[in-house]
C-alpha positions as MATLAB code, in Angstrom:
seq = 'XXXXXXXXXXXXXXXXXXXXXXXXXXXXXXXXXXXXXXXXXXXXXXXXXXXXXXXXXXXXXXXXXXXXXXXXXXXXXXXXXXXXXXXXXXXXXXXXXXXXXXXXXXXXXXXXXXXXXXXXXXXXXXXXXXXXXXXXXXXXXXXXXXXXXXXXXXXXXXXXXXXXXXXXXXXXXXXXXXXXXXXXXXXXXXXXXXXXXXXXXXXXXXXXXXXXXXXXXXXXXXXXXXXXXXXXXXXXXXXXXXXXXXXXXXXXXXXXXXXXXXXXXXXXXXXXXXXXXXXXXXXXXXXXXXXXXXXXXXXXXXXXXXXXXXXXXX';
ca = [
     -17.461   15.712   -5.680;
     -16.164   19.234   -6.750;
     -16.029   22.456   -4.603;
     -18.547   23.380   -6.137;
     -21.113   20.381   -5.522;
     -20.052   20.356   -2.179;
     -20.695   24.382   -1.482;
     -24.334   23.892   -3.192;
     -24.946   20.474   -1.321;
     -24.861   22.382    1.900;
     -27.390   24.859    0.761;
     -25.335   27.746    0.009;
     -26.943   30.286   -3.051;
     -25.298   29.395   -5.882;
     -24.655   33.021   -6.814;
     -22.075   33.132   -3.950;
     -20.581   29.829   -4.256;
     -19.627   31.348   -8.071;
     -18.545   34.809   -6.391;
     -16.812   32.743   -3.894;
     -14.697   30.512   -6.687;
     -13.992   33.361   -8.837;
     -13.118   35.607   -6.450;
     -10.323   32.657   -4.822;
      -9.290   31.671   -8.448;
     -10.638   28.122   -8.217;
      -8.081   28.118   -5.122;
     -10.052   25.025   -3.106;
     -12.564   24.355   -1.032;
     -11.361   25.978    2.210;
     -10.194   29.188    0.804;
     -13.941   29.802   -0.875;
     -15.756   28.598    2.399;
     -13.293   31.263    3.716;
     -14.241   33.893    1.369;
     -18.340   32.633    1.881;
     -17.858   33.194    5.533;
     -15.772   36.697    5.677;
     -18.894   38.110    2.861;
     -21.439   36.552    4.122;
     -23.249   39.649    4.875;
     -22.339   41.542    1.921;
     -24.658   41.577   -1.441;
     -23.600   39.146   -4.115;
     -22.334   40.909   -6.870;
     -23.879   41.136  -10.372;
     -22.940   39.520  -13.254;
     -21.622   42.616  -14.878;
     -19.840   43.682  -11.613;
     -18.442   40.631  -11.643;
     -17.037   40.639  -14.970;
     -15.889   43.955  -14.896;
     -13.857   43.153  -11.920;
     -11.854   40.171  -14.086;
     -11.950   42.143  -16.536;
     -14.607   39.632  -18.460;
     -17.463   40.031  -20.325;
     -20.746   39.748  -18.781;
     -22.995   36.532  -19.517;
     -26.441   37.403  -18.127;
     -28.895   34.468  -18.613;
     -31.971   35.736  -19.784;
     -34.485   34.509  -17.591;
     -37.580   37.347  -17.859;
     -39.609   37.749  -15.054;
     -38.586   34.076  -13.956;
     -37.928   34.102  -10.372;
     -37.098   30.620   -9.855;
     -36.543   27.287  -11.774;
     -38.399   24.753  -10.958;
     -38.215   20.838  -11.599;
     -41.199   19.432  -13.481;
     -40.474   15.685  -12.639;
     -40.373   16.096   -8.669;
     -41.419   19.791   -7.881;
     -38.688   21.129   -6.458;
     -37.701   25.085   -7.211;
     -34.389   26.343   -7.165;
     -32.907   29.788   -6.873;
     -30.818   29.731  -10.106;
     -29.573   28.039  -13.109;
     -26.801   26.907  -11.088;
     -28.504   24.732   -8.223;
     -31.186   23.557  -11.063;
     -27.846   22.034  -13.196;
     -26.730   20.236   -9.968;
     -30.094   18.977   -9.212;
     -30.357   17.568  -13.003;
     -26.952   16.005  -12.521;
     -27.511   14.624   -9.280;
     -31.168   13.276  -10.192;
     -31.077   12.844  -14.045;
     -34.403   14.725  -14.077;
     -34.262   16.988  -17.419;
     -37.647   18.669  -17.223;
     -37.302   22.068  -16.006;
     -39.350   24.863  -16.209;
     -39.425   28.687  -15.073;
     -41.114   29.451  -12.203;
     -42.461   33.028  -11.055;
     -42.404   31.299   -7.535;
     -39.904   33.327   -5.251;
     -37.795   31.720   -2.949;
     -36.882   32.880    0.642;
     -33.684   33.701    1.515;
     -31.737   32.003    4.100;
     -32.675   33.380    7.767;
     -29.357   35.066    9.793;
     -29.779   31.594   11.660;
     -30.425   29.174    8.811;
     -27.232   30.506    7.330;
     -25.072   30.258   10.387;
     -26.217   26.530   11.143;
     -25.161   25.822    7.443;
     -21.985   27.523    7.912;
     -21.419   25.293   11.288;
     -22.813   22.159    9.378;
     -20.112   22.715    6.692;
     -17.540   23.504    9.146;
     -18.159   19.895   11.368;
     -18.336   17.904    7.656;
     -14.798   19.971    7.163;
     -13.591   19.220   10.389;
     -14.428   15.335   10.470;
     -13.354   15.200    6.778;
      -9.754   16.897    7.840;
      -9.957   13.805   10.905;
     -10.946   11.048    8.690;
      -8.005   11.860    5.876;
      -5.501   12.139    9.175;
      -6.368    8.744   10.625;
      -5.532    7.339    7.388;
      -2.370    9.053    6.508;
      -1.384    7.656   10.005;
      -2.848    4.306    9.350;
      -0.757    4.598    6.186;
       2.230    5.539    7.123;
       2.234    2.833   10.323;
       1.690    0.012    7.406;
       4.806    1.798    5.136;
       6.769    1.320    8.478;
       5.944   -2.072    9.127;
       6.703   -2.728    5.615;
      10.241   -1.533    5.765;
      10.842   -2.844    8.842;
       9.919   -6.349    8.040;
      11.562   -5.905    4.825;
      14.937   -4.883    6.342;
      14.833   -8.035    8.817;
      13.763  -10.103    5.909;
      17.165   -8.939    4.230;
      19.211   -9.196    7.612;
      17.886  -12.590    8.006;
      18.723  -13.664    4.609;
      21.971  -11.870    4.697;
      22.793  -14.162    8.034;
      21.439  -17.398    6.187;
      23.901  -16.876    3.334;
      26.975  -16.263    5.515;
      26.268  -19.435    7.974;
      26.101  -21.878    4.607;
      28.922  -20.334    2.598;
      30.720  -20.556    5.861;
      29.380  -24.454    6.296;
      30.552  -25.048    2.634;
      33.951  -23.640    3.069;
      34.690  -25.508    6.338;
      33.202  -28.992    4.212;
      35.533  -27.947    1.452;
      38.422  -27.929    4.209;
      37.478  -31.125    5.646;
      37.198  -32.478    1.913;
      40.597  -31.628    0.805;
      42.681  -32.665    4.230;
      40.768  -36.114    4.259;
      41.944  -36.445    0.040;
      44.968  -34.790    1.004;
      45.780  -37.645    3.590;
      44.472  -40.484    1.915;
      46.741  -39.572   -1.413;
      49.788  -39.365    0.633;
      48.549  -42.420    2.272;
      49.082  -43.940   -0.708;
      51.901  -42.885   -1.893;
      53.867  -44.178    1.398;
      51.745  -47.274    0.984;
      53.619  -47.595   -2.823;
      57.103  -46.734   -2.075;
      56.656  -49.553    0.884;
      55.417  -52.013   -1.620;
      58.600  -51.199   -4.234;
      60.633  -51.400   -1.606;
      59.613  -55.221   -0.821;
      59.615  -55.639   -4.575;
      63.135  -54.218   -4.827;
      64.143  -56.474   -1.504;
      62.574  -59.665   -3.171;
      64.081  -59.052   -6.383;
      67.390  -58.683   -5.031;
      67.086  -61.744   -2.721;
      65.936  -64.064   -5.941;
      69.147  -62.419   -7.947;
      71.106  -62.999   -4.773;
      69.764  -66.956   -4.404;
      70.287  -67.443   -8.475;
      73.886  -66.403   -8.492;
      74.344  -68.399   -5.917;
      72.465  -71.393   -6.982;
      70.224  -71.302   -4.492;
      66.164  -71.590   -4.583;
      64.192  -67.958   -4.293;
      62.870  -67.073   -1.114;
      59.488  -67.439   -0.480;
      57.584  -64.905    1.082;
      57.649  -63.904    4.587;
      55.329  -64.322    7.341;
      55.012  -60.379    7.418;
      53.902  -60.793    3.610;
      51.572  -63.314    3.734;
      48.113  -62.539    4.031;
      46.179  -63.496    7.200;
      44.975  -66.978    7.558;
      41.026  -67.676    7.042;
      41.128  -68.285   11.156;
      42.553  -65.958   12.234;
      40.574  -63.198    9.616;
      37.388  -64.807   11.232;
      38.417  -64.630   14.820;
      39.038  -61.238   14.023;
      34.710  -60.711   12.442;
      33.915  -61.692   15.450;
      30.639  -59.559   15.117;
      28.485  -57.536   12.702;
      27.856  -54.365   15.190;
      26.951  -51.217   13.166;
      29.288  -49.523   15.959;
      32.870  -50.289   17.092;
      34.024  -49.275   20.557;
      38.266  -48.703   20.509;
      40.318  -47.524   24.079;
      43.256  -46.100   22.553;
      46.347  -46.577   24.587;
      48.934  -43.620   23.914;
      52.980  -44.199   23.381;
      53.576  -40.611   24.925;
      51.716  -41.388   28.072;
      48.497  -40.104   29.619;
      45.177  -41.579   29.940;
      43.890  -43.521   27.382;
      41.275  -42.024   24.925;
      38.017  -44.030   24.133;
      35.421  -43.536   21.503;
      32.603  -45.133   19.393;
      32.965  -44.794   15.680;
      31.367  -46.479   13.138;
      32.589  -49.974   12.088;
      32.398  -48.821    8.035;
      35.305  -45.834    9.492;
      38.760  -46.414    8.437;
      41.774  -46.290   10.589;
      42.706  -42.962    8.976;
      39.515  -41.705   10.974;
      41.071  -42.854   14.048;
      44.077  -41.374   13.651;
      42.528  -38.251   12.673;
      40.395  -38.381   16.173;
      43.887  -39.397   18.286;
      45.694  -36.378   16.266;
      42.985  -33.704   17.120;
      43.477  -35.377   21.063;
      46.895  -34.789   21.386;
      49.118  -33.243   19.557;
      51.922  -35.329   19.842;
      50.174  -37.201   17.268;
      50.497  -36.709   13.653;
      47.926  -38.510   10.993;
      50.803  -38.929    8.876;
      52.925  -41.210   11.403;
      50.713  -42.364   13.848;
      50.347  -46.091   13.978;
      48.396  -48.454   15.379;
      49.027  -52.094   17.270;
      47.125  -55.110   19.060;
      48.571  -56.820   22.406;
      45.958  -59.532   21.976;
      45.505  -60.823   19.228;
      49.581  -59.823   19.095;
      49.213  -57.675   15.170;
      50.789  -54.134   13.807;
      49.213  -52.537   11.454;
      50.177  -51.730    8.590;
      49.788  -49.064    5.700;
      47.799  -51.219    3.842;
      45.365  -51.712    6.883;
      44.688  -48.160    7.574;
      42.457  -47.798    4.672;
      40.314  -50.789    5.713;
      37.312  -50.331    7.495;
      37.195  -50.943   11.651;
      35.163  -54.456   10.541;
      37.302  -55.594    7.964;
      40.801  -54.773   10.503;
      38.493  -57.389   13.071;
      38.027  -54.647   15.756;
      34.449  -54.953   15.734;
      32.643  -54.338   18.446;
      35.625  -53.552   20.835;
      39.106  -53.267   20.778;
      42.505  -51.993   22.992;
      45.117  -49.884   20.635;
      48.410  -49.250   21.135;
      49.423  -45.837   19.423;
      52.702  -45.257   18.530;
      53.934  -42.286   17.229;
];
């Protein structure tokens, strides 16, 4: 609704709600209610008064002895051209007619309640727009604020997994970085008992001698004494680890697919003493060292499963 529309819906002669707007230059609502209010006694001005003062050129409807207009479709007369306009907006009624009915003016009273009518619609207007700016602005803040947690939160995510993937990566590489020089010392032991059996057949051929045969260190384990060793098929294997250096022994429960490289990871990150690289690993009962070979077999496959006693030797 305009200024205008609102000045007329409260009653106000439409004469001085256009005195009122031209004299504030269109400025708003308040400022003509504000001009309304301080000439509310004073005589409207005429038309030519009017336009002499902005320097216009008067525009006097010609109305005759007309003193009101009045609405054919509903009845109702109005004071000017003006207020009949709004009604024919407002209603869609486009039946007019002159009328030589004269309307009253506004009563001292009448005109002060309308002025204190418009000024409690201004007033609760002015409240209604302030509740929701502030209802407004509270849901911008909770916006940003959630937004800024939402970011922090995120933020915090992506640091704890790139962390988590960094310390994996570490893990990774030391585990591959152990088993490769694993078995490399795994294949310079096995050249060197190639080189040492070579030698020995050379040795027994110059001298006319049968070859060697092969050790009891490198011949594989019997059938028996493999199956004495799968004693059982537990998921878990339970190992007391006895140390060379002293102190009391370690025990732990590791799976019976882990590798002996695991354990001497564990006994390594125990005492320090220990090195993953060196550390190895013997039975009292049945009496067996093991060897390089062995520490990339599984606890199940060494015959430690479901308990055994170490001996680690550094």
């Amino acid at each position: 609704m305009s200024d205008k529309e609102t000045l007329l819906s409260m009653g106000f002669d439409a004469a001085r709600v256009e005195w009122a707007l031209r004299a504030t230059k269109n400025a708003g609502l308040q400022p003509a209610m504000d001009h309304i209010l301080a000439h509310n006694d004073e005589s409207v001005p005429t038309a030519e008064e009017l336009a002499e003062e902005h320097g216009e050129e008067a525009n006097i409807p010609d109305v005759g002895e007309a003193k009101s207009i009045k609405c054919s479709e509903c009845g109702k007369t109005f004071r000017s051209q003006a207020t009949a306009s709004f009604h024919a907006e407002k209603s869609g009624h486009t039946d007019f007619e002159e009328s030589t009915e004269e309307i009253k003016p506004l009563t001292a009273e009448e005109k002060a309640a309308k002025l204190t009518h418009l000024k409690d619609l201004l007033a609760a207007k002015r409240a209604a727009q302030f509740k929701e700016d502030e209802k407004a602005s509270r849901a911008n803040e909770a916006l940003r604020r959630k937004a800024g947690q939402d970011q922090g939160r995120i933020k915090e995510e992506m640091e704890a997994k790139e962390l988590e993937r960094d310390a994996a990566r570490k893990r990774a590489d030391k585990i591959a970085d152990q088993k490769a020089r694993a078995a490399v010392k795994a294949q310079i032991e096995s050249d060197k008992r190639e080189r040492a059996a070579k030698a020995a057949a050379e040795k027994a051929a110059r001298e006319g001698r049968p070859p060697p045969g092969p050790t009891a260190a490198d011949a594989p384990p019997k059938p028996s004494a493999m199956a004495a060793g799968k004693s059982s098929e537990a998921p878990q294997t339970r190992l007391q680890i006895r140390l060379h250096v002293g102190g009391a022994p370690l025990i732990k429960t590791f799976p019976s697919t882990s590798t002996l490289v695991d354990v001497a990871e564990f006994v390594s990150s125990e005492n320090l003493a220990y090195s993953v690289d060196t550390v190895k690993f013997s039975m009292t009962f049945p009496r067996k060292v093991f060897g390089p070979n062995d520490m990339h077999k599984s606890l199940k496959d060494n015959g430690l499963t479901p308990s055994a006693v170490l001996m680690a030797n550094v």
